[in-house]
Amino acid sequence: MPDKLPVVEFKSIAKAYSHRQILDCFDLSVAEGEFLTLLGPSGCGKTTLLRLLAGFETPDAGDILLDGERVNALPPDRRNVNTVFQSYALFPHLSVFDNVAFGLRMKKLPAKDIRERTEQALATVHLHEYGQRKPGQLSGGQQQRVALARALVNRPRVLLLDEPLSALDSKLRRAMQLELKALQRQLGITFVFVTHDQEEALSMSDRVVVLRSGVIEQVGGPREIYEQPASLFVAQFVGESNLLAGIITRKLDADSFAAVVEGLPCALRQAQPFTVGDHFSVLLRPEDIHLLAPSAPSVRLRGKLVEQIYKGMTLDSVVELDGGKRLFASEFFDQHEPACAFQIGQRVGVSWVGGRETILPSS
């Protein structure tokens, strides 16, 4: 979102715990009204960034800016930022209404304002009829919405969400992903979301920041992150992927080269400034791979079908290539059904959608 002014800025942030450096010279800007997700494995620094922004931690060096104002020394209650935690942290002895109104009462707002804003917040998350219930009388999804309403009632400049959906079952989690994204669009509040779930990050975000050991591996839109990974780490961490080993044998023209991939000759589009003898990896997404008869003219690799899994809309297959590498394919039934013609143990050919492969230097 380069056309919008930043509401959050991390400038040269450093943070260490017990002599372990988590962040060092870290820079990142979050645009006004953006849904930005921090994605990465455990220990990569994503929750530390959230805690620094919320005011629960202080950076060892660097500056944190909200709307251009340095907030390093401001306590959490002086920052126009609210957090929705993984555990929801609801008061079990208070009603839903009183849980949502708690922050406003701490600010000593007039009773009329508290009631109006609390009722509005509950209506926003579709819980206006649940105000007198206790948290223990609600489902997990409803409790999550109460936690959201409690954060939104304070009208924060930025809403921080620390893996708030991780306690939900998969079906409810998908439903809440849609609700959260719709709510963010409706309110226009800047969301900073932390998750280690790649599908969640791709389905909800305007931009995704992929972190590894406190360093940004890639920043981009969900489609860019998935289809054009900047490194082998991003390629392997985001989504399902197949990585095939290759070596350049000769250059064909300005846009392609000849190579040997998993022991077989193969022509590929030029994607990096490779020279003859360079080693590389071919990233193939399972949905871009097709299984064919071994003698089909478009076959690029060959192997043996070792497993098939029926998933309703797709048929997932595992192929052991002649070189020993295992490759995963996921084919949609509404496109074609070639994999259905093969039996486990049968020889098959492997092809993929031209131009969908991603070529990356081997690390």
C-alpha atoms as one frame of an Amber mdcrd trajectory, in Angstrom:
protein
   0.000   0.000   0.000   2.655   2.529  -1.041   0.110   5.270  -1.822  -0.982
   5.548   1.824   0.903   7.167   4.699   2.395   4.850   7.347   0.551   4.642
  10.643   3.226   2.386  12.190   6.978   2.538  11.639   9.717   0.342  13.076
  13.079   2.045  12.577  16.345   0.176  13.194  14.767  -1.841  16.020  16.981
  -4.106  18.121  15.779  -6.454  20.861  17.505  -9.260  22.759  16.451 -11.641
  25.536  19.056 -13.277  27.787  21.841 -12.455  25.335  19.868 -13.936  22.413
  19.360 -11.388  19.653  15.762 -11.500  18.396  15.729  -8.366  16.226  18.615
  -6.285  14.913  18.313  -3.134  12.749  14.739  -4.118  11.887  12.748  -1.753
   9.628   9.084  -1.999   8.636   6.204   0.380   7.845   2.478  -0.391   8.093
   0.118   1.697   5.950  -3.090   3.382   7.028  -6.026   0.940   6.898  -3.839
  -2.025   5.975  -4.321  -5.644   7.013  -0.715  -6.707   7.507   0.298 -10.178
   8.661   3.568 -11.158  10.312   4.190 -14.756   9.271   6.953 -17.074  10.335
   7.975 -20.058  12.470   8.210 -19.963  16.248  11.045 -17.766  17.475  11.254
 -15.615  14.338  10.366 -12.375  16.203   6.758 -11.806  15.147   5.248 -11.760
  18.663   8.159  -9.655  19.912   7.286  -7.030  17.285   3.663  -7.058  18.439
   4.657  -6.657  22.090   7.024  -3.807  21.223   4.263  -1.998  19.346   1.755
  -2.587  22.154   4.194  -1.233  24.755   4.632  -4.497  26.678   8.329  -4.513
  25.737  10.885  -1.743  25.162  13.354  -1.862  22.256  17.058  -1.978  23.094
  17.701   0.372  20.174  15.760   2.099  17.416  12.413   3.865  17.322   8.743
   2.895  17.127   6.506   5.544  15.582   2.701   5.839  15.642   1.435   8.480
  13.228   4.956   9.897  13.175   5.210  10.196  16.980   7.948   8.298  18.839
   6.274   6.051  21.420   9.209   4.064  22.830   8.679   5.391  26.362   4.857
   5.482  26.341   3.134   2.838  28.510   0.499   0.600  26.872  -2.454   2.624
  28.190  -1.068   5.791  26.579  -0.871   4.275  23.089  -3.921   4.212  20.836
  -3.358   0.508  20.236  -5.330  -2.519  21.436  -4.448  -6.214  21.435  -6.546
  -9.355  20.946  -4.673 -12.232  22.573  -4.620 -15.921  21.703  -6.309 -16.791
  25.023  -8.953 -13.995  24.697  -8.325 -13.162  28.421 -12.018 -12.576  29.206
 -13.179 -12.062  32.801 -15.275 -15.193  33.550 -17.281 -13.522  36.366 -18.367
 -10.557  34.223 -21.112 -10.500  31.625 -20.308 -10.052  27.948 -21.463  -6.419
  28.190 -19.259  -5.745  31.236 -16.240  -7.426  29.606 -16.562  -5.143  26.583
 -17.251  -2.048  28.702 -14.363  -2.692  31.099 -11.798  -0.504  29.325 -14.207
   2.402  28.963 -15.039   2.269  32.680 -11.330   2.325  33.521 -11.133   5.551
  31.509 -14.059   6.903  33.570 -16.198   7.795  30.561 -19.817   8.923  31.189
 -22.252   6.029  31.685 -24.265   7.030  28.619 -21.179   6.959  26.388 -20.127
   3.593  27.815 -23.515   2.045  27.066 -23.728   3.469  23.541 -20.212   2.472
  22.553 -20.481  -0.996  24.121 -23.773  -1.717  22.385 -22.309  -0.493  19.098
 -19.239  -2.724  19.503 -21.403  -5.770  20.282 -23.584  -5.059  17.252 -20.471
  -4.787  15.067 -19.458  -8.355  15.963 -23.085  -9.619  15.818 -23.403 -10.231
  19.579 -25.909  -7.527  20.531 -28.278 -10.169  21.967 -25.605 -11.817  24.136
 -24.733  -8.898  26.423 -25.995 -10.485  29.659 -24.394 -13.891  29.157 -21.157
 -14.964  30.819 -18.140 -16.016  28.698 -18.575 -19.624  29.851 -21.989 -19.698
  28.164 -20.514 -18.861  24.754 -18.866 -20.913  22.022 -15.210 -20.432  21.149
 -16.100 -18.292  18.134 -18.421 -16.116  20.223 -15.740 -15.637  22.884 -13.328
 -14.577  20.178 -15.830 -11.974  18.997 -16.234 -10.660  22.553 -12.464 -10.195
  22.727 -12.628  -8.334  19.405 -15.471  -6.102  20.619 -13.548  -5.302  23.814
 -10.603  -4.134  21.719 -12.698  -2.256  19.136 -14.793  -0.384  21.713 -11.731
   1.735  22.535 -11.559   2.835  18.885  -7.857   2.027  18.489  -5.684   3.456
  15.771  -4.155   0.012  15.309  -5.543  -3.384  16.310  -2.983  -6.067  17.124
  -4.017  -9.721  16.862  -1.727 -12.359  18.338  -2.841 -15.693  16.805  -6.445
 -15.100  17.957  -7.886 -17.989  15.915  -5.514 -20.766  16.971  -7.870 -22.194
  19.634 -10.756 -22.691  17.167 -11.542 -25.836  15.208 -10.749 -25.760  11.485
 -14.278 -25.053  10.216 -14.931 -22.249  12.706 -11.452 -20.891  12.073 -12.168
 -20.504   8.345 -15.478 -18.770   9.111 -13.782 -16.356  11.525 -11.077 -15.569
   8.973 -13.781 -14.283   6.624 -15.506 -12.369   9.427 -12.276 -10.719  10.551
 -11.383  -9.591   7.047 -14.894  -8.250   6.418 -14.816  -6.434   9.765 -11.468
  -4.843   8.968 -12.770  -3.572   5.624 -15.934  -2.251   7.260 -14.110  -0.339
  10.019 -11.011   0.704   8.075  -8.807   0.127  11.124  -5.190  -0.898  10.596
  -4.757  -4.561  11.591  -1.407  -6.148  12.450  -1.951  -9.894  12.621   0.497
 -12.532  13.867   0.285 -16.153  12.741   2.415 -19.151  11.807  -0.425 -20.500
   9.622   0.425 -19.891   5.959  -3.109 -20.418   4.636  -4.466 -17.969   7.199
  -1.928 -15.335   6.178  -2.642 -15.728   2.460  -6.431 -15.653   2.817  -6.703
 -12.579   5.046  -3.897 -10.136   4.325  -3.278  -7.120   2.128   0.444  -7.698
   2.677   2.404 -10.529   4.250   5.773 -10.113   5.984   7.636 -13.432   6.059
  10.116 -13.491   8.958  13.025 -15.800   9.694  15.247 -15.357  12.762  14.257
 -11.694  13.111  14.987 -10.884   9.457  12.458 -10.107   6.727  12.743 -12.741
   4.001  10.036 -11.191   1.812   7.249  -8.586   1.917   4.430  -8.658  -0.612
   0.828  -9.412  -1.421  -0.433 -12.960  -0.835  -0.248 -13.883  -4.523   3.284
 -12.527  -4.879   4.455 -14.404  -1.784   2.924 -17.661  -3.007   3.731 -17.492
  -6.723   7.016 -15.547  -6.642   8.885 -16.559  -3.474  12.099 -14.604  -3.026
  14.049 -17.432  -1.389  14.036 -21.161  -0.779  12.897 -20.510   2.801   9.790
 -18.631   1.629   9.125 -21.254  -1.050   9.206 -24.075   1.493   7.464 -22.261
   4.351   4.525 -20.760   2.455   2.153 -23.377   1.075   2.800 -26.907  -0.122
   5.695 -27.229  -2.518   7.920 -29.660  -4.405  11.603 -28.811  -4.745  13.566
 -30.514  -7.501  17.340 -30.283  -7.855  18.846 -29.137 -11.142  22.062 -28.037
 -12.836  22.529 -25.733 -15.844  24.039 -27.507 -18.873  23.793 -24.744 -21.510
  22.036 -21.514 -22.336  19.418 -21.790 -25.092  18.570 -18.115 -25.565  17.970
 -14.944 -23.530  14.824 -16.400 -21.914  15.583 -20.099 -21.372  18.261 -22.651
 -20.630  18.872 -26.372 -20.881  19.346 -28.244 -17.627  19.309 -31.617 -15.958
  16.519 -31.850 -13.340  16.496 -34.886 -11.050  18.747 -36.682 -13.529  16.688
 -35.961 -16.646  17.244 -33.321 -19.368  14.773 -30.447 -19.195  14.291 -27.024
 -20.822  13.290 -24.186 -18.470  12.605 -20.470 -18.708  15.368 -18.128 -17.571
  14.478 -16.774 -14.134  17.893 -15.985 -12.646  21.272 -14.873 -14.036  22.577
 -18.451 -14.143  25.706 -19.662 -15.890  26.653 -23.139 -17.073  27.357 -25.425
 -14.097  25.192 -23.539 -11.611  23.005 -25.585  -9.289  19.406 -24.505  -8.720
  16.058 -25.648  -7.319  12.780 -25.874  -9.206   9.745 -25.012  -7.077   6.526
 -26.681  -8.240   3.190 -26.261  -6.481   1.149 -29.509  -6.277  -1.818 -27.942
  -8.112   0.341 -27.162 -11.152   1.419 -30.788 -11.656  -0.360 -33.301 -13.935
   0.076 -37.048 -14.154   0.101 -38.544 -17.657   0.997 -41.756 -19.411   4.809
 -42.168 -19.426   4.850 -41.994 -23.248   2.879 -38.706 -23.503   4.825 -36.056
 -25.493   4.549 -33.375 -22.780   6.058 -35.555 -20.030   9.064 -33.967 -18.329
   9.831 -36.524 -15.595   8.881 -40.143 -14.959   8.310 -42.271 -11.916   5.992
 -44.627 -10.050   2.656 -43.787  -8.387   3.004 -44.757  -4.711  -0.073 -43.187
  -3.064  -3.413 -41.506  -3.822  -5.720 -39.594  -1.464  -9.277 -38.682  -2.427
 -10.318 -35.273  -1.019 -13.609 -34.630  -2.760 -12.669 -31.730  -5.054  -9.135
 -32.986  -5.597  -7.208 -36.209  -5.951  -3.788 -35.967  -4.293  -1.055 -38.230
  -5.602   2.463 -39.112  -4.483   4.925 -40.047  -7.225   8.369 -41.476  -6.600
  10.567 -40.207  -9.416  13.156 -42.435 -11.037  15.884 -40.614  -9.129  14.212
 -41.381  -5.779  12.662 -37.961  -5.030   9.003 -37.961  -3.999   6.695 -35.445
  -5.653   3.172 -34.398  -4.611   0.424 -33.561  -7.109  -3.073 -32.223  -6.464
  -5.476 -32.392  -9.421  -8.972 -30.897  -9.539 -11.762 -33.102 -10.856 -13.461
 -30.216 -12.687 -10.398 -29.826 -14.948  -9.549 -33.383 -15.958  -9.219 -36.787
 -14.361  -6.024 -38.362 -15.716  -4.779 -39.525 -12.315  -7.923 -41.639 -11.849
  -6.737 -43.876 -14.683  -3.609 -44.915 -12.789  -3.212 -47.552 -10.100  -0.778
 -47.476  -7.202   2.500 -49.032  -8.340   1.959 -48.044 -11.992   4.504 -46.088
 -14.043   3.433 -42.483 -14.721   4.722 -39.392 -16.443   4.874 -35.996 -14.754
   4.208 -32.660 -16.432   3.408 -29.182 -15.164   1.877 -25.940 -16.340   4.467
 -24.108 -18.433   5.804 -20.983 -16.794   4.418 -21.895 -13.361   7.705 -23.241
 -12.075   9.871 -20.977  -9.906  13.639 -21.241 -10.363  15.729 -20.388  -7.318
  19.470 -20.629  -6.614  20.314 -23.588  -4.384  21.332 -22.512  -0.900
